[in-house]
Tab-separated table of C-alpha atoms in Angstrom:
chain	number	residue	atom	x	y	z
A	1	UNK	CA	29.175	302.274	43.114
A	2	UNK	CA	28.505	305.379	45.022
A	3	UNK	CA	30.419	308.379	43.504
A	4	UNK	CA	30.758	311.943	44.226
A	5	UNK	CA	31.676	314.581	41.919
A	6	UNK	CA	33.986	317.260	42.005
A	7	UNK	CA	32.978	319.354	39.438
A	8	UNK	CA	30.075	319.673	37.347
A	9	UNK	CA	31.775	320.961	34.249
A	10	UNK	CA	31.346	319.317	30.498
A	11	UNK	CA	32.910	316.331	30.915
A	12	UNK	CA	31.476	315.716	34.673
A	13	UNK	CA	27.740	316.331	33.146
A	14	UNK	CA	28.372	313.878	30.561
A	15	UNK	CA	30.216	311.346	32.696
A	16	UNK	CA	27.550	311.797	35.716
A	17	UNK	CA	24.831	310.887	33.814
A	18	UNK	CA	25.977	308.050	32.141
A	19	UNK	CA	27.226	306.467	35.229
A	20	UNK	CA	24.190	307.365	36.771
A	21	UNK	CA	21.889	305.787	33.660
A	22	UNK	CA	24.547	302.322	34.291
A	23	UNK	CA	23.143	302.443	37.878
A	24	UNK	CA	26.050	303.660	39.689
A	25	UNK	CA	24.546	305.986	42.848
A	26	UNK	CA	25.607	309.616	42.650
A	27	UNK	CA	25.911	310.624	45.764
A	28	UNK	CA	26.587	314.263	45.665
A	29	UNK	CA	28.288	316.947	43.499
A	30	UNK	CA	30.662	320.084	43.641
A	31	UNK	CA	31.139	323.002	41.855
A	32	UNK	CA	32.174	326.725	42.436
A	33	UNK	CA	28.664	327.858	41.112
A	34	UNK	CA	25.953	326.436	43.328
A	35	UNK	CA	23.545	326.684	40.196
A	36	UNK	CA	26.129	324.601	38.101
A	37	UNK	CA	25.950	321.946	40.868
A	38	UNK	CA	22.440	321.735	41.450
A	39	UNK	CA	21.531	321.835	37.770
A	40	UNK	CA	23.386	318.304	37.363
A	41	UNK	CA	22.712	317.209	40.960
A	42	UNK	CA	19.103	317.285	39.721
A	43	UNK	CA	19.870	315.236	36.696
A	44	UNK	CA	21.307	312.340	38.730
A	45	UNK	CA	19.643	312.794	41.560
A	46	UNK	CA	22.400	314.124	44.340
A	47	UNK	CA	23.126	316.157	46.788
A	48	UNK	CA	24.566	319.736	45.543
A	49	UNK	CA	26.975	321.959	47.393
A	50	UNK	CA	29.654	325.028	46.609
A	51	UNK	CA	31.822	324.255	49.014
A	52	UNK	CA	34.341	321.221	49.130
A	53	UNK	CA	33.687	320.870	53.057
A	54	UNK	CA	30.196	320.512	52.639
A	55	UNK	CA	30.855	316.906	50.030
A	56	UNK	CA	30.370	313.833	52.145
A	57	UNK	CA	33.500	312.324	53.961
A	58	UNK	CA	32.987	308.327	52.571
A	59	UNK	CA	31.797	307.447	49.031
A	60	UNK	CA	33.331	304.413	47.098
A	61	UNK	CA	34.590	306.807	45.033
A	62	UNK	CA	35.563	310.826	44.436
A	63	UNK	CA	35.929	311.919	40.486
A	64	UNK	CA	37.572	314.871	40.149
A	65	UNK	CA	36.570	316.682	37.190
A	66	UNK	CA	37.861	320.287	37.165
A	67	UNK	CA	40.262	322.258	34.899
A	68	UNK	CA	44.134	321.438	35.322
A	69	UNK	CA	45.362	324.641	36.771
A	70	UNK	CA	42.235	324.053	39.637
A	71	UNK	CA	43.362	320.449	40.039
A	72	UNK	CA	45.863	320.727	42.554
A	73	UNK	CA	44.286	323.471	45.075
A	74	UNK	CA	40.808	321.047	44.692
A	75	UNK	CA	42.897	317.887	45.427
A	76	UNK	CA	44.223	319.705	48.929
A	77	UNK	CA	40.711	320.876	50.097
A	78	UNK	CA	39.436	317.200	49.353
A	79	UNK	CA	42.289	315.902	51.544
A	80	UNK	CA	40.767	317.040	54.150
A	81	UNK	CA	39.316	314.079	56.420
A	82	UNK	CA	39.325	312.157	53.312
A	83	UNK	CA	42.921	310.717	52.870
A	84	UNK	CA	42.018	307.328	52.945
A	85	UNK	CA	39.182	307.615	50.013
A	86	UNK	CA	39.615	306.737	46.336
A	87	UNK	CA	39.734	309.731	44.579
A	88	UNK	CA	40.640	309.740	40.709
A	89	UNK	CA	40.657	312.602	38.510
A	90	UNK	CA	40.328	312.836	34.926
A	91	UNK	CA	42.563	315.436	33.373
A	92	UNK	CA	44.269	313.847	30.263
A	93	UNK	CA	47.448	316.194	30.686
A	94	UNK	CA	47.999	316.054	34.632
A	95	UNK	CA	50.266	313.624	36.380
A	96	UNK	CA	48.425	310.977	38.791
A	97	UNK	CA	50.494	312.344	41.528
A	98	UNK	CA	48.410	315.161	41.774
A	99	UNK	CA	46.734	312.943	44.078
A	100	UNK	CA	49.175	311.280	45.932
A	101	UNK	CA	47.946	312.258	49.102
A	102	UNK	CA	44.977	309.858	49.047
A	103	UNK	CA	45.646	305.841	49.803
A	104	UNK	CA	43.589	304.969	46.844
A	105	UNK	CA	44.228	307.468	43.593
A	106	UNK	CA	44.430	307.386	40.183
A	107	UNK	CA	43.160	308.059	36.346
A	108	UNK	CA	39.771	308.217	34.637
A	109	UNK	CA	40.704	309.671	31.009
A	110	UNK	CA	37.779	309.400	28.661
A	111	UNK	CA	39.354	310.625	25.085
A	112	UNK	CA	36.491	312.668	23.850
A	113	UNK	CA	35.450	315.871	23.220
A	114	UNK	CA	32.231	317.079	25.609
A	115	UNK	CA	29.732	319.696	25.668
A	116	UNK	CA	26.719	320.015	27.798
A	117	UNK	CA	24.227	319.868	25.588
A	118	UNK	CA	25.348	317.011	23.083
A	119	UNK	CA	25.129	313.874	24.814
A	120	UNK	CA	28.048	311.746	24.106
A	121	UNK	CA	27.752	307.835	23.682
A	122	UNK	CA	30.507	306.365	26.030
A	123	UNK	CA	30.245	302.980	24.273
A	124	UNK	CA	32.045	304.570	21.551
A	125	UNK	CA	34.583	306.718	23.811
A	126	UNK	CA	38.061	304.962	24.943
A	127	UNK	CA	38.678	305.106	28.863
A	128	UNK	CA	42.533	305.644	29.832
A	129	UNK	CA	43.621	304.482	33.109
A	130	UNK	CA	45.906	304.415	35.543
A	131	UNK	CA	45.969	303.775	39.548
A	132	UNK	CA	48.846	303.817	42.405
A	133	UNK	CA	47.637	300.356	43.319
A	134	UNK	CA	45.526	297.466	42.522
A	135	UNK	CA	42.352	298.773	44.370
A	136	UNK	CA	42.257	302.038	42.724
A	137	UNK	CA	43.052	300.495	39.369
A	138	UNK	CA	40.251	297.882	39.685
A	139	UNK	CA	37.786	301.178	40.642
A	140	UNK	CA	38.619	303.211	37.411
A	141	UNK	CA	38.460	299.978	35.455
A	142	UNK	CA	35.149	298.909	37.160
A	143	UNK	CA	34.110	302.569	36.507
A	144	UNK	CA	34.951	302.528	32.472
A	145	UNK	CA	33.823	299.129	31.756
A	146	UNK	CA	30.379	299.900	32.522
A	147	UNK	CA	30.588	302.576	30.248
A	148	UNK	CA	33.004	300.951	27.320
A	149	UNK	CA	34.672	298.138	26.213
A	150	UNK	CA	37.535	300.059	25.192
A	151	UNK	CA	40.040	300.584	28.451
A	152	UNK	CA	43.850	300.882	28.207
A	153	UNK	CA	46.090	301.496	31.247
A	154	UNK	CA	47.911	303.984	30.717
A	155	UNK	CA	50.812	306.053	32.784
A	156	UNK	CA	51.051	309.269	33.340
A	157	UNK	CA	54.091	310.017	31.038
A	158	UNK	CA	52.801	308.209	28.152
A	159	UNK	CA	49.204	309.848	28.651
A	160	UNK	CA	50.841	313.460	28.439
A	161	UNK	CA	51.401	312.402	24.562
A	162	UNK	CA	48.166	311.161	24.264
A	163	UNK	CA	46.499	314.179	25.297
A	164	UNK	CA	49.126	316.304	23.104
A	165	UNK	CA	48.052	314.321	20.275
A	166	UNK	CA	44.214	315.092	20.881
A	167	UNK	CA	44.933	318.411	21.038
A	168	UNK	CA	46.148	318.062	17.283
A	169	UNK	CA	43.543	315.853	16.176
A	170	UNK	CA	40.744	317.385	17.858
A	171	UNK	CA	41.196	321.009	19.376
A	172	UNK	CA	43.416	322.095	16.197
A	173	UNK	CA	40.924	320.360	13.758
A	174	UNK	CA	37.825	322.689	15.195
A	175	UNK	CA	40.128	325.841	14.938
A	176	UNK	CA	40.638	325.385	11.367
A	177	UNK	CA	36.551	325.237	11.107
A	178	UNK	CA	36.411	328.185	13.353
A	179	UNK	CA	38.910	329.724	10.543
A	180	UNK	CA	37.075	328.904	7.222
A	181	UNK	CA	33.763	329.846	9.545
A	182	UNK	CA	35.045	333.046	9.575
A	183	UNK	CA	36.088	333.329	6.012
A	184	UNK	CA	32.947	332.174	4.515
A	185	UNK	CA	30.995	334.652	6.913
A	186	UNK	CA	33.289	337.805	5.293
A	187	UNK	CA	31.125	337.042	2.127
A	188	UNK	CA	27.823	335.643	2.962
A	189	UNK	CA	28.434	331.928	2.990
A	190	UNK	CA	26.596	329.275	5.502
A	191	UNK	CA	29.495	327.454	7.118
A	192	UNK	CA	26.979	324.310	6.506
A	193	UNK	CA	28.412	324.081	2.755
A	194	UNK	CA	31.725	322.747	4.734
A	195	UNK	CA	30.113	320.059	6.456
A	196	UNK	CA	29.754	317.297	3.637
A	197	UNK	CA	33.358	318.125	3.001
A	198	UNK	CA	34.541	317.922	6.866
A	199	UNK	CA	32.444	314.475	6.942
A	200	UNK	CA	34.097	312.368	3.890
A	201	UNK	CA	37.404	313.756	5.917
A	202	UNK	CA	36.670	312.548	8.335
A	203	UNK	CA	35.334	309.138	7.492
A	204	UNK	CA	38.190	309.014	5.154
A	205	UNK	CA	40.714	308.837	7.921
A	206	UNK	CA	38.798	305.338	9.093
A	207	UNK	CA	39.982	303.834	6.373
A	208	UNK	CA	43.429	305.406	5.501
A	209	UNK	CA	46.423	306.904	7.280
A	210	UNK	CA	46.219	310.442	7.431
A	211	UNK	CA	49.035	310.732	5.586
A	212	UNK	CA	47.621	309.181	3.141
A	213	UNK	CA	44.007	310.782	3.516
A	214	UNK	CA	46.034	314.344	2.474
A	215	UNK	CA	44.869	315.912	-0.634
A	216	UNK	CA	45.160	319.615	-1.448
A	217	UNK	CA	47.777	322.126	-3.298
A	218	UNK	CA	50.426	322.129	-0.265
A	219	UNK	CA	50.862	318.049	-0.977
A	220	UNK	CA	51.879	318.854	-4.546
A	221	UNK	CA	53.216	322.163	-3.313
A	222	UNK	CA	51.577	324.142	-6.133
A	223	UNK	CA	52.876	327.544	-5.720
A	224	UNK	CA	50.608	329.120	-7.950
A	225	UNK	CA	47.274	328.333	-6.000
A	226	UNK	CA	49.201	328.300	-2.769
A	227	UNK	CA	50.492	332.427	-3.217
A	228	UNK	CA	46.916	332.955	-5.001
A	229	UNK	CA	45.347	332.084	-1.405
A	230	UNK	CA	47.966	334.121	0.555
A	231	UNK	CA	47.038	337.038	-1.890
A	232	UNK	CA	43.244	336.267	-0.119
A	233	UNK	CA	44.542	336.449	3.563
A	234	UNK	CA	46.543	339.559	2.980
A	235	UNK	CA	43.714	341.420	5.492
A	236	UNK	CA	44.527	338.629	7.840
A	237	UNK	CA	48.201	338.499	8.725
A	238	UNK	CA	47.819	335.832	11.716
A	239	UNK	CA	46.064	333.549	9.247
A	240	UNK	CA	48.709	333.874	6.551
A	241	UNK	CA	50.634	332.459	8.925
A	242	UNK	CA	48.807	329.434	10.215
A	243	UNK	CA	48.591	329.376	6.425
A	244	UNK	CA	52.103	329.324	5.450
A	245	UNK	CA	53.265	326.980	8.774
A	246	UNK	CA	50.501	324.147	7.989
A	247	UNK	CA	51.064	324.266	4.162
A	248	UNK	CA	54.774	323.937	4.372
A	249	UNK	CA	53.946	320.559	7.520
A	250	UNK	CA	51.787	318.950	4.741
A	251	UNK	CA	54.081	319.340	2.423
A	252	UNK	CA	56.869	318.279	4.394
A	253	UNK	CA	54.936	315.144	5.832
A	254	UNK	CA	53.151	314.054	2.367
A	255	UNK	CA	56.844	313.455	0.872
């Protein structure tokens, strides 16, 4: 397919150049910073522009991949000559209706967490889709199966609690590093001794229900440890309270 891309964030760098390594032809590619742009532009191969009027007016397909509060105001300037183009964005939280302007619109939701630098192997990466009609539905599935075997449609209700729940599973997760990061830092600890810890967590959770997975003194509610460790944060209100609130959900949960 020919694609342009509206944004050249995380998730557009990652999905660019895998489409681009599956033989999909990336046209051209938008972003606020012309130096954002041109860096992946280079990568794939494309065209690179700062401004929305200067993106081509056909392509088989526009991916919009910008933040959710930019979504909207992007979707309008696109509009412009391009109404009757497929244009799908890939916010996990934002309705498809966002779009509703264009004939052909819809969802491209990879689940995963991105970051410039790390590539990200899509074969491993769930796509969640959705379109206003058959031809944009068959583009975002065309789009994903190249990528992954794993594709679910999805509406846009049900992918609100989808999204909610990554933001648990993932976003929450790496705060709570980001927390006992800054613990072990106080007194001269390498965050690394976490990480065989964080791993056999993880892997754990492959095999049981998280529920299940729980260990810890908030599932036996062992007061003793638990005010001990309070006692520790007393320099930290805001994490006594994160504290408090996720010790008394385990415990809650676990029984």
């Amino acid at each position: 397919m020919e694609i342009v891309f509206v944004g050249a964030g995380r998730l557009a760098t990652q999905l660019a150049k895998a489409l681009y390594a599956k033989g999909h032809a990336i046209r051209a590619v938008y972003s606020r910073t012309l130096a954002s742009a041109q860096t992946l532009a280079d990568a794939v191969g494309a065209d690179a522009t700062n401004s929305i009027s200067g993106l081509p007016r056909q392509a088989d397909v526009f991916i919009v991949a910008v933040v959710d509060a930019a979504l909207p105001q992007v979707a309008d300037a696109l509009l412009q000559g391009r109404s009757q183009t497929t244009v799908l964005h890939t916010a996990g939280s934002m309705p498809m209706q966002v779009l509703q302007g264009f004939a052909h619109h819809g969802v491209l939701y990879p689940m995963q967490t991105f970051s410039k630098e790390r590539p990200v192997d899509f074969a491993q990466v769930p796509f969640f889709i959705e379109g206003n009609g058959q031809h944009a539905l068959q583009v975002a599935r065309q789009l994903s199966s190249s990528l992954s075997e794993s594709i679910y449609e999805l509406s846009s209700e049900e992918r609100r609690y989808l999204h909610l729940a990554a933001v648990f599973a993932c976003n929450f997760s790496n705060h709570c590093y980001a927390l006992a990061a800054h613990i072990l830092q106080q007194h001269g600890l390498p965050f690394s001794v976490m990480l065989p810890l964080i791993d056999e967590t993880t892997q754990k959770v492959h095999e049981l229900e998280p529920r299940q997975a729980q260990t810890g003194p908030a599932v036996r509610y062992d007061e003793n440890v638990m005010a001990a460790h309070m006692q520790l944060l007393s320099q930290e209100p805001r994490m006594q309270q994160v504290y408090a609130l996720m010790s008394q959900s385990i415990h809650e949960i676990s029984t």
